[in-house]
């Protein structure tokens, strides 16, 4: 079974702190994703990575950065946490496509609920 | 750009009754369509997907969905729900050219009552 793990289920931080959310997958997937989930808004893509050291902005990258130094690990960084970043953060991974029109299922981690006070 | 509208934020239903969760999408290009389920305190799990072929798609746990291109809809149905189906359900779309990038709807909370 594919397993995507996230370093914390619950996290409480203070405004201005630097926050690291870690995600690890064990299936040698090329693609990894960070989403933010808010009630009434669904999931919104923050960043994704299609290879080591490669990243692309998603729909809401402002206030976030990412790091992918190893294939299995994808980190989301909040350089200076703010209260409006209180949310549920979900990581996902998938194989890369084999060409235009290809599809590979995204597998999700359990999420990290971040509260910024 | 694509967008997804889930028409109901919450759907209460009694156990063993049928249910339909509605999803409409907007896109100028051909798309793949998905339904994901999120049980309390868990991540998302793929329920079913439409990539091509038959417009009626069957998924896990007795759910099915029908792709209607003319109405740009992908409604999720189950003929008889169980208490264990209580969860949040997300409809998602991706452009065929970018099969790995998903756009999600806002979610529908299904509450099954005994």
mmCIF file of C-alpha atoms in Angstrom:
data_model
loop_
_atom_site.group_PDB
_atom_site.id
_atom_site.type_symbol
_atom_site.label_atom_id
_atom_site.label_comp_id
_atom_site.label_asym_id
_atom_site.label_seq_id
_atom_site.Cartn_x
_atom_site.Cartn_y
_atom_site.Cartn_z
ATOM 1 C CA UNK A 1 0.000 0.000 0.000
ATOM 2 C CA UNK A 2 1.067 3.530 -0.721
ATOM 3 C CA UNK A 3 1.754 5.400 2.434
ATOM 4 C CA UNK A 4 1.969 9.162 2.780
ATOM 5 C CA UNK A 5 2.848 10.372 6.245
ATOM 6 C CA UNK A 6 2.853 13.866 7.673
ATOM 7 C CA UNK A 7 5.042 14.787 10.606
ATOM 8 C CA UNK A 8 2.316 16.122 12.877
ATOM 9 C CA UNK A 9 -1.450 15.728 13.123
ATOM 10 C CA UNK A 10 -1.858 18.893 15.179
ATOM 11 C CA UNK A 11 0.436 21.894 15.461
ATOM 12 C CA UNK A 12 0.088 25.171 17.346
ATOM 13 C CA UNK A 13 2.401 28.047 16.497
ATOM 14 C CA UNK A 14 2.623 31.751 17.229
ATOM 15 C CA UNK A 15 2.387 34.583 14.750
ATOM 16 C CA UNK A 16 5.754 35.292 13.161
ATOM 17 C CA UNK A 17 7.231 31.848 13.806
ATOM 18 C CA UNK A 18 8.850 29.863 11.012
ATOM 19 C CA UNK A 19 6.911 26.649 10.525
ATOM 20 C CA UNK A 20 7.952 23.455 8.766
ATOM 21 C CA UNK A 21 5.422 20.834 7.697
ATOM 22 C CA UNK A 22 6.972 17.594 6.564
ATOM 23 C CA UNK A 23 5.598 14.957 4.222
ATOM 24 C CA UNK A 24 7.134 11.602 3.372
ATOM 25 C CA UNK A 25 5.954 9.000 0.851
ATOM 26 C CA UNK A 26 7.270 5.484 0.542
ATOM 27 C CA UNK A 27 6.300 4.541 -3.016
ATOM 28 C CA UNK A 28 8.994 6.270 -5.054
ATOM 29 C CA UNK A 29 6.487 8.747 -6.515
ATOM 30 C CA UNK A 30 7.841 11.556 -8.659
ATOM 31 C CA UNK A 31 5.031 14.030 -7.955
ATOM 32 C CA UNK A 32 4.245 15.533 -4.578
ATOM 33 C CA UNK A 33 1.659 18.148 -3.665
ATOM 34 C CA UNK A 34 0.712 20.453 -0.807
ATOM 35 C CA UNK A 35 -2.909 21.492 -0.411
ATOM 36 C CA UNK A 36 -4.702 23.684 2.049
ATOM 37 C CA UNK A 37 -8.221 22.652 3.127
ATOM 38 C CA UNK A 38 -10.687 25.206 4.517
ATOM 39 C CA UNK A 39 -14.405 24.791 5.209
ATOM 40 C CA UNK A 40 -16.497 25.905 2.266
ATOM 41 C CA UNK A 41 -13.444 26.246 0.026
ATOM 42 C CA UNK A 42 -12.429 22.628 -0.489
ATOM 43 C CA UNK A 43 -8.778 21.891 -1.231
ATOM 44 C CA UNK A 44 -6.572 24.464 -2.870
ATOM 45 C CA UNK A 45 -3.157 23.677 -4.314
ATOM 46 C CA UNK A 46 -0.291 25.585 -2.713
ATOM 47 C CA UNK A 47 2.747 24.067 -4.458
ATOM 48 C CA UNK A 48 3.682 20.894 -6.225
ATOM 49 C CA UNK A 49 6.909 19.203 -7.183
ATOM 50 C CA UNK A 50 7.474 16.853 -10.094
ATOM 51 C CA UNK A 51 11.066 15.962 -9.283
ATOM 52 C CA UNK A 52 13.793 16.516 -6.727
ATOM 53 C CA UNK A 53 14.620 20.219 -6.432
ATOM 54 C CA UNK A 54 11.822 21.067 -8.879
ATOM 55 C CA UNK A 55 8.719 22.976 -7.826
ATOM 56 C CA UNK A 56 5.843 24.874 -9.306
ATOM 57 C CA UNK A 57 3.419 27.311 -7.757
ATOM 58 C CA UNK A 58 -0.140 26.249 -7.334
ATOM 59 C CA UNK A 59 -3.158 28.472 -6.942
ATOM 60 C CA UNK A 60 -2.309 30.020 -3.549
ATOM 61 C CA UNK A 61 1.498 30.100 -3.063
ATOM 62 C CA UNK A 62 1.685 33.464 -1.294
ATOM 63 C CA UNK A 63 3.186 33.181 2.179
ATOM 64 C CA UNK A 64 4.531 29.679 1.555
ATOM 65 C CA UNK A 65 7.651 28.069 0.167
ATOM 66 C CA UNK A 66 8.633 24.435 -0.353
ATOM 67 C CA UNK A 67 11.696 22.252 -0.369
ATOM 68 C CA UNK A 68 12.336 18.919 -1.993
ATOM 69 C CA UNK A 69 15.871 17.726 -1.454
ATOM 70 C CA UNK A 70 15.046 14.010 -1.567
ATOM 71 C CA UNK A 71 12.507 12.213 -3.701
ATOM 72 C CA UNK A 72 10.501 10.873 -0.791
ATOM 73 C CA UNK A 73 10.261 14.094 1.216
ATOM 74 C CA UNK A 74 8.431 17.342 0.472
ATOM 75 C CA UNK A 75 8.424 20.164 3.006
ATOM 76 C CA UNK A 76 6.076 23.115 3.246
ATOM 77 C CA UNK A 77 7.542 26.197 4.913
ATOM 78 C CA UNK A 78 5.717 29.146 6.387
ATOM 79 C CA UNK A 79 8.457 31.762 6.669
ATOM 80 C CA UNK A 80 6.497 33.929 9.095
ATOM 81 C CA UNK A 81 3.252 32.336 10.181
ATOM 82 C CA UNK A 82 0.125 34.466 10.282
ATOM 83 C CA UNK A 83 -3.314 33.800 11.736
ATOM 84 C CA UNK A 84 -4.844 33.519 8.267
ATOM 85 C CA UNK A 85 -2.676 30.467 7.690
ATOM 86 C CA UNK A 86 -4.600 28.543 10.347
ATOM 87 C CA UNK A 87 -5.901 25.614 8.349
ATOM 88 C CA UNK A 88 -5.696 21.908 7.545
ATOM 89 C CA UNK A 89 -2.724 21.066 5.328
ATOM 90 C CA UNK A 90 -2.778 17.935 3.192
ATOM 91 C CA UNK A 91 0.109 16.368 1.346
ATOM 92 C CA UNK A 92 -0.317 14.023 -1.608
ATOM 93 C CA UNK A 93 1.894 12.082 -3.995
ATOM 94 C CA UNK A 94 1.529 10.362 -7.353
ATOM 95 C CA UNK A 95 3.547 8.773 -10.096
ATOM 96 C CA UNK A 96 4.366 11.070 -12.966
ATOM 97 C CA UNK A 97 2.469 10.815 -16.211
ATOM 98 C CA UNK A 98 3.808 8.822 -19.111
ATOM 99 C CA UNK A 99 2.728 11.397 -21.636
ATOM 100 C CA UNK A 100 -0.023 13.840 -22.490
ATOM 101 C CA UNK A 101 -3.351 12.623 -21.257
ATOM 102 C CA UNK A 102 -1.922 10.241 -18.726
ATOM 103 C CA UNK A 103 -3.358 10.068 -15.254
ATOM 104 C CA UNK A 104 -2.003 8.754 -12.004
ATOM 105 C CA UNK A 105 -3.949 8.657 -8.768
ATOM 106 C CA UNK A 106 -2.957 11.049 -6.002
ATOM 107 C CA UNK A 107 -2.577 9.448 -2.572
ATOM 108 C CA UNK A 108 -3.155 11.661 0.431
ATOM 109 C CA UNK A 109 -1.675 11.855 3.876
ATOM 110 C CA UNK A 110 -3.854 12.260 6.999
ATOM 111 C CA UNK A 111 -3.311 16.008 7.205
ATOM 112 C CA UNK A 112 -1.803 18.465 9.678
ATOM 113 C CA UNK A 113 -4.145 20.823 11.444
ATOM 114 C CA UNK A 114 -2.167 24.021 12.028
ATOM 115 C CA UNK A 115 -3.337 26.713 14.404
ATOM 116 C CA UNK A 116 -1.509 30.038 14.404
ATOM 117 C CA UNK A 117 -2.175 32.150 17.485
ATOM 118 C CA UNK B 1 -9.158 27.400 -16.135
ATOM 119 C CA UNK B 2 -11.431 24.840 -14.634
ATOM 120 C CA UNK B 3 -13.824 25.236 -11.739
ATOM 121 C CA UNK B 4 -16.020 22.855 -9.788
ATOM 122 C CA UNK B 5 -19.314 23.622 -8.073
ATOM 123 C CA UNK B 6 -20.804 21.294 -5.519
ATOM 124 C CA UNK B 7 -24.360 22.417 -5.200
ATOM 125 C CA UNK B 8 -25.026 21.263 -1.649
ATOM 126 C CA UNK B 9 -22.810 21.989 1.322
ATOM 127 C CA UNK B 10 -24.628 19.458 3.517
ATOM 128 C CA UNK B 11 -26.947 16.568 2.709
ATOM 129 C CA UNK B 12 -28.808 14.870 5.577
ATOM 130 C CA UNK B 13 -30.345 11.510 4.768
ATOM 131 C CA UNK B 14 -31.767 8.570 6.673
ATOM 132 C CA UNK B 15 -30.029 5.221 6.669
ATOM 133 C CA UNK B 16 -30.993 2.949 3.750
ATOM 134 C CA UNK B 17 -32.349 5.873 1.728
ATOM 135 C CA UNK B 18 -30.879 6.771 -1.681
ATOM 136 C CA UNK B 19 -28.635 9.804 -2.022
ATOM 137 C CA UNK B 20 -27.332 12.017 -4.810
ATOM 138 C CA UNK B 21 -24.488 14.500 -4.346
ATOM 139 C CA UNK B 22 -24.377 17.020 -7.141
ATOM 140 C CA UNK B 23 -21.311 18.303 -8.965
ATOM 141 C CA UNK B 24 -21.033 20.638 -11.940
ATOM 142 C CA UNK B 25 -17.794 21.673 -13.575
ATOM 143 C CA UNK B 26 -16.632 24.325 -15.992
ATOM 144 C CA UNK B 27 -13.802 23.855 -18.455
ATOM 145 C CA UNK B 28 -12.990 24.880 -22.006
ATOM 146 C CA UNK B 29 -11.108 21.642 -22.644
ATOM 147 C CA UNK B 30 -11.678 17.943 -22.070
ATOM 148 C CA UNK B 31 -11.365 16.824 -18.487
ATOM 149 C CA UNK B 32 -10.992 13.901 -16.152
ATOM 150 C CA UNK B 33 -13.450 13.802 -13.241
ATOM 151 C CA UNK B 34 -13.133 12.402 -9.733
ATOM 152 C CA UNK B 35 -14.940 11.927 -6.464
ATOM 153 C CA UNK B 36 -12.925 11.716 -3.245
ATOM 154 C CA UNK B 37 -14.192 10.886 0.241
ATOM 155 C CA UNK B 38 -12.783 12.148 3.528
ATOM 156 C CA UNK B 39 -13.835 10.306 6.673
ATOM 157 C CA UNK B 40 -13.506 12.195 9.979
ATOM 158 C CA UNK B 41 -9.884 12.867 10.921
ATOM 159 C CA UNK B 42 -8.516 11.165 7.819
ATOM 160 C CA UNK B 43 -7.006 12.161 4.502
ATOM 161 C CA UNK B 44 -8.783 11.909 1.171
ATOM 162 C CA UNK B 45 -9.460 8.591 -0.531
ATOM 163 C CA UNK B 46 -10.376 8.158 -4.185
ATOM 164 C CA UNK B 47 -13.966 6.952 -4.527
ATOM 165 C CA UNK B 48 -14.190 6.775 -8.316
ATOM 166 C CA UNK B 49 -12.961 8.426 -11.493
ATOM 167 C CA UNK B 50 -14.029 9.081 -15.045
ATOM 168 C CA UNK B 51 -11.223 9.087 -17.597
ATOM 169 C CA UNK B 52 -12.952 7.909 -20.770
ATOM 170 C CA UNK B 53 -15.395 5.312 -22.063
ATOM 171 C CA UNK B 54 -18.666 4.504 -20.346
ATOM 172 C CA UNK B 55 -20.247 7.542 -18.767
ATOM 173 C CA UNK B 56 -21.507 5.501 -15.812
ATOM 174 C CA UNK B 57 -18.653 4.880 -13.423
ATOM 175 C CA UNK B 58 -18.761 2.532 -10.459
ATOM 176 C CA UNK B 59 -16.575 3.059 -7.429
ATOM 177 C CA UNK B 60 -15.915 1.637 -4.018
ATOM 178 C CA UNK B 61 -18.509 1.155 -1.281
ATOM 179 C CA UNK B 62 -21.425 0.931 -3.725
ATOM 180 C CA UNK B 63 -21.126 4.462 -5.090
ATOM 181 C CA UNK B 64 -21.513 5.343 -8.753
ATOM 182 C CA UNK B 65 -21.404 8.532 -10.795
ATOM 183 C CA UNK B 66 -22.577 9.552 -14.239
ATOM 184 C CA UNK B 67 -20.688 11.887 -16.526
ATOM 185 C CA UNK B 68 -23.016 14.147 -18.502
ATOM 186 C CA UNK B 69 -20.991 16.185 -20.966
ATOM 187 C CA UNK B 70 -23.892 18.309 -22.237
ATOM 188 C CA UNK B 71 -24.820 19.353 -18.700
ATOM 189 C CA UNK B 72 -21.192 19.416 -17.509
ATOM 190 C CA UNK B 73 -22.186 17.365 -14.490
ATOM 191 C CA UNK B 74 -20.774 14.419 -12.589
ATOM 192 C CA UNK B 75 -23.286 13.565 -9.875
ATOM 193 C CA UNK B 76 -22.526 10.912 -7.275
ATOM 194 C CA UNK B 77 -25.220 8.403 -6.256
ATOM 195 C CA UNK B 78 -25.776 5.527 -3.896
ATOM 196 C CA UNK B 79 -29.053 3.578 -3.805
ATOM 197 C CA UNK B 80 -28.932 2.820 -0.077
ATOM 198 C CA UNK B 81 -26.649 4.598 2.380
ATOM 199 C CA UNK B 82 -25.219 3.368 5.657
ATOM 200 C CA UNK B 83 -24.214 5.204 8.798
ATOM 201 C CA UNK B 84 -20.599 4.530 7.845
ATOM 202 C CA UNK B 85 -21.023 6.662 4.695
ATOM 203 C CA UNK B 86 -21.092 9.779 6.872
ATOM 204 C CA UNK B 87 -18.162 11.801 5.532
ATOM 205 C CA UNK B 88 -17.250 14.755 3.379
ATOM 206 C CA UNK B 89 -17.238 14.181 -0.357
ATOM 207 C CA UNK B 90 -15.208 16.206 -2.838
ATOM 208 C CA UNK B 91 -15.679 16.423 -6.573
ATOM 209 C CA UNK B 92 -12.517 17.238 -8.542
ATOM 210 C CA UNK B 93 -11.529 17.870 -12.147
ATOM 211 C CA UNK B 94 -8.287 17.908 -14.083
ATOM 212 C CA UNK B 95 -7.556 18.910 -17.641
ATOM 213 C CA UNK B 96 -6.603 15.893 -19.717
ATOM 214 C CA UNK B 97 -3.410 17.639 -20.773
ATOM 215 C CA UNK B 98 -2.423 18.044 -17.102
ATOM 216 C CA UNK B 99 -3.806 14.859 -15.606
ATOM 217 C CA UNK B 100 -1.953 15.294 -12.370
ATOM 218 C CA UNK B 101 -3.289 18.726 -11.386
ATOM 219 C CA UNK B 102 -6.615 18.586 -9.598
ATOM 220 C CA UNK B 103 -9.117 21.369 -8.958
ATOM 221 C CA UNK B 104 -11.517 20.566 -6.110
ATOM 222 C CA UNK B 105 -15.033 21.621 -5.280
ATOM 223 C CA UNK B 106 -15.947 22.999 -1.870
ATOM 224 C CA UNK B 107 -17.134 19.644 -0.571
ATOM 225 C CA UNK B 108 -20.466 18.152 0.509
ATOM 226 C CA UNK B 109 -20.946 16.772 3.999
ATOM 227 C CA UNK B 110 -23.139 13.688 3.917
ATOM 228 C CA UNK B 111 -24.826 13.025 7.273
ATOM 229 C CA UNK B 112 -26.542 9.664 7.519
ATOM 230 C CA UNK B 113 -29.065 9.438 10.332
ATOM 231 C CA UNK B 114 -30.509 6.297 11.906
#
